Coordinates of C-alpha atoms in Angstrom, one line a residue:
M530 CA 6.4 -13.3 4.8
S531 CA 4.0 -13.6 7.7
T532 CA 3.6 -16.8 9.6
A533 CA 0.5 -19.0 9.3
A534 CA -0.6 -17.8 12.8
E535 CA -0.2 -14.1 11.8
L536 CA -2.2 -14.7 8.6
H537 CA -4.9 -16.4 10.5
Y538 CA -5.0 -13.5 13.0
L539 CA -5.1 -10.9 10.2
V540 CA -7.9 -12.7 8.3
E541 CA -9.9 -12.8 11.5
V542 CA -9.3 -9.1 12.3
I543 CA -10.2 -8.1 8.7
S544 CA -13.2 -10.3 8.5
T545 CA -14.7 -9.0 11.7
S546 CA -13.8 -5.3 11.1
K547 CA -16.5 -2.8 10.3
P548 CA -16.7 -1.4 6.8
R549 CA -16.0 2.3 6.8
C550 CA -16.0 3.0 3.0
G551 CA -19.7 2.2 2.2
P552 CA -20.0 -1.5 2.2
V553 CA -16.2 -2.1 1.6
R554 CA -13.6 -2.9 4.2
V555 CA -10.5 -0.9 3.3
I556 CA -7.3 -2.5 4.6
A557 CA -4.3 -0.1 4.5
L558 CA -1.2 -2.2 4.3
D559 CA 1.8 0.1 4.9
G560 CA 5.6 -0.1 5.4
G561 CA 8.8 0.8 3.6
A562 CA 9.9 -0.4 0.2
A563 CA 10.7 -4.1 0.2
A564 CA 9.2 -4.7 3.6
G565 CA 6.9 -7.5 2.2
K566 CA 3.7 -5.6 1.6
S567 CA 2.9 -7.1 -1.8
S568 CA 3.6 -10.6 -0.6
L569 CA 1.4 -10.2 2.4
A570 CA -1.3 -8.6 0.3
A571 CA -1.3 -11.6 -2.0
A572 CA -1.5 -14.0 0.9
L573 CA -4.4 -12.1 2.4
V574 CA -6.4 -11.8 -0.9
A575 CA -6.0 -15.6 -1.3
R576 CA -7.7 -16.1 2.0
L577 CA -10.4 -13.4 1.9
P578 CA -13.5 -13.8 -0.3
A579 CA -14.3 -11.0 -2.7
A580 CA -11.0 -9.1 -2.0
Q581 CA -8.9 -7.1 -4.3
V582 CA -5.5 -5.5 -4.0
L583 CA -4.7 -1.9 -5.1
H584 CA -1.0 -1.3 -5.3
L585 CA -0.2 2.3 -4.6
D586 CA 2.8 2.1 -7.0
D587 CA 0.1 2.1 -9.8
L588 CA -1.2 5.5 -8.5
L589 CA 2.2 7.3 -8.1
D590 CA 3.2 9.9 -10.6
G591 CA 6.6 8.3 -11.2
W592 CA 9.7 8.7 -9.1
A593 CA 8.9 12.3 -8.2
G594 CA 5.4 11.5 -7.1
Q595 CA 6.2 9.2 -4.2
F596 CA 3.6 10.7 -1.8
D597 CA 1.4 12.5 -4.3
F598 CA -1.3 9.8 -4.7
A599 CA -3.8 10.5 -1.9
G600 CA -6.0 12.8 -3.9
R601 CA -6.3 10.3 -6.8
L602 CA -6.9 7.5 -4.3
R603 CA -9.7 9.4 -2.5
D604 CA -11.4 10.9 -5.5
E605 CA -11.2 8.0 -7.9
V606 CA -11.5 5.0 -5.6
L607 CA -12.5 5.6 -2.0
R608 CA -15.2 8.3 -2.5
P609 CA -17.0 6.3 -5.2
L610 CA -16.9 3.1 -3.2
A611 CA -18.2 4.9 -0.1
A612 CA -21.1 6.1 -2.2
G613 CA -21.8 2.6 -3.5
R614 CA -20.6 3.5 -7.0
P615 CA -18.1 1.8 -9.3
A616 CA -14.5 3.0 -8.9
S617 CA -11.5 3.0 -11.1
F618 CA -8.1 4.7 -11.3
Q619 CA -5.7 5.6 -14.1
R620 CA -2.6 3.4 -13.8
Y621 CA 0.8 4.8 -14.0
D622 CA 3.0 3.0 -16.5
W623 CA 6.5 3.0 -15.2
A624 CA 8.0 1.9 -18.5
T625 CA 6.6 4.8 -20.5
G626 CA 6.7 7.3 -17.7
K627 CA 3.0 8.4 -18.0
F628 CA -0.5 7.5 -16.9
A629 CA -2.1 4.8 -19.0
E630 CA -5.4 2.9 -19.0
R631 CA -8.1 3.0 -16.3
V632 CA -8.2 0.0 -14.0
P633 CA -11.6 -0.9 -12.4
V634 CA -11.8 -1.5 -8.7
L635 CA -14.1 -4.4 -8.2
A636 CA -13.9 -4.9 -4.4
A637 CA -17.3 -6.1 -3.4
N638 CA -16.2 -6.8 0.2
T639 CA -12.5 -6.0 0.9
L640 CA -10.0 -3.7 -0.7
I641 CA -6.4 -4.0 0.3
V642 CA -4.6 -0.8 -0.4
E643 CA -0.9 -1.7 -0.4
G644 CA 2.0 0.8 -0.4
V645 CA 4.1 3.2 1.4
S646 CA 1.9 5.7 3.3
A647 CA -1.3 3.7 2.7
I648 CA -2.4 4.3 6.2
D649 CA -2.4 8.1 5.8
G650 CA -3.9 7.8 2.3
C651 CA -6.8 5.7 3.5
A652 CA -7.4 7.8 6.7
G653 CA -11.1 8.0 7.5
W654 CA -12.0 5.1 5.2
Q655 CA -9.9 2.2 6.5
S656 CA -11.2 -0.6 8.6
T657 CA -7.8 -1.9 9.5
G658 CA -4.3 -0.5 9.3
I659 CA -1.3 -2.9 9.1
F660 CA 2.3 -1.7 9.2
L661 CA 5.2 -4.0 8.3
D662 CA 8.1 -2.8 10.4
L663 CA 11.4 -3.9 8.9
P664 CA 14.8 -2.2 9.5
R665 CA 16.2 -0.2 6.6
A666 CA 19.3 -2.5 6.1
E667 CA 17.1 -5.5 5.6
R668 CA 14.8 -3.7 3.2
E669 CA 17.9 -2.6 1.2
R670 CA 19.1 -6.2 1.1
R671 CA 15.7 -7.4 -0.1
W672 CA 15.6 -4.6 -2.7
V673 CA 19.0 -5.6 -4.1
E674 CA 18.0 -9.3 -4.1
R675 CA 14.9 -8.4 -6.1
D676 CA 16.1 -5.6 -8.4
G677 CA 19.9 -5.6 -8.4
P678 CA 22.4 -3.1 -7.0
L679 CA 20.8 0.0 -5.4
R680 CA 20.9 3.1 -7.7
P681 CA 21.1 6.6 -6.4
R682 CA 17.4 7.2 -7.2
W683 CA 16.4 4.2 -5.1
L684 CA 18.5 5.4 -2.2
D685 CA 16.8 8.8 -2.5
W686 CA 13.4 7.0 -2.4
L687 CA 14.4 5.1 0.7
D688 CA 15.7 8.3 2.4
A689 CA 12.3 10.0 1.6
E690 CA 10.5 7.1 3.2
D691 CA 12.6 7.4 6.3
R692 CA 11.8 11.1 6.6
Y693 CA 8.1 10.4 5.9
F694 CA 7.8 7.8 8.6
A695 CA 9.7 9.9 11.1
R696 CA 7.1 12.7 10.6
H697 CA 4.0 10.5 10.5
P698 CA 3.5 8.4 13.6
L699 CA 1.2 5.4 13.2
P700 CA -2.3 5.6 14.6
P701 CA -2.6 3.7 17.9
D702 CA -4.9 1.0 16.5
T703 CA -2.4 0.0 13.8
I704 CA -1.3 -3.6 13.7
V705 CA 2.5 -3.6 13.6
L706 CA 4.2 -6.8 12.3
P707 CA 7.8 -7.6 11.4
G708 CA 8.1 -7.7 7.6

């Protein structure tokens, strides 16, 4: 979890950033699994008026769709918001293994898009990119603490993240924080 000083700094940066998705400030909160993205997103949304969090896990097409969300994010959420229209997306239900109900995106001011590869997914629309940089060993420790012993599928997921981040350098204006 970020310190009070880091949170204050991030709220100030976000609050003064220029909207690039119509009237909405899109904040891309990126980093590997178990880096602390969801916790930071919750802390930020509690401090930012009219903010909403979109968890990219809700846009993935299951375990095989780890990086296949960008089209849905852009077509169903970012383009409508940029045009000043209501947005929504179809949520993936991990328990049933299929897409379920539509979820409205109500961000009147700030939308925090939280998930692995959020910075690339929001490219062109984001006002601020934040990357939580945490070593793999610590992320694995946190994952085990949260969900139990690592399974082969989870290790494959982490390996895919490592390959992704090795091939996709962060934009120079990204705020990089320890997770």
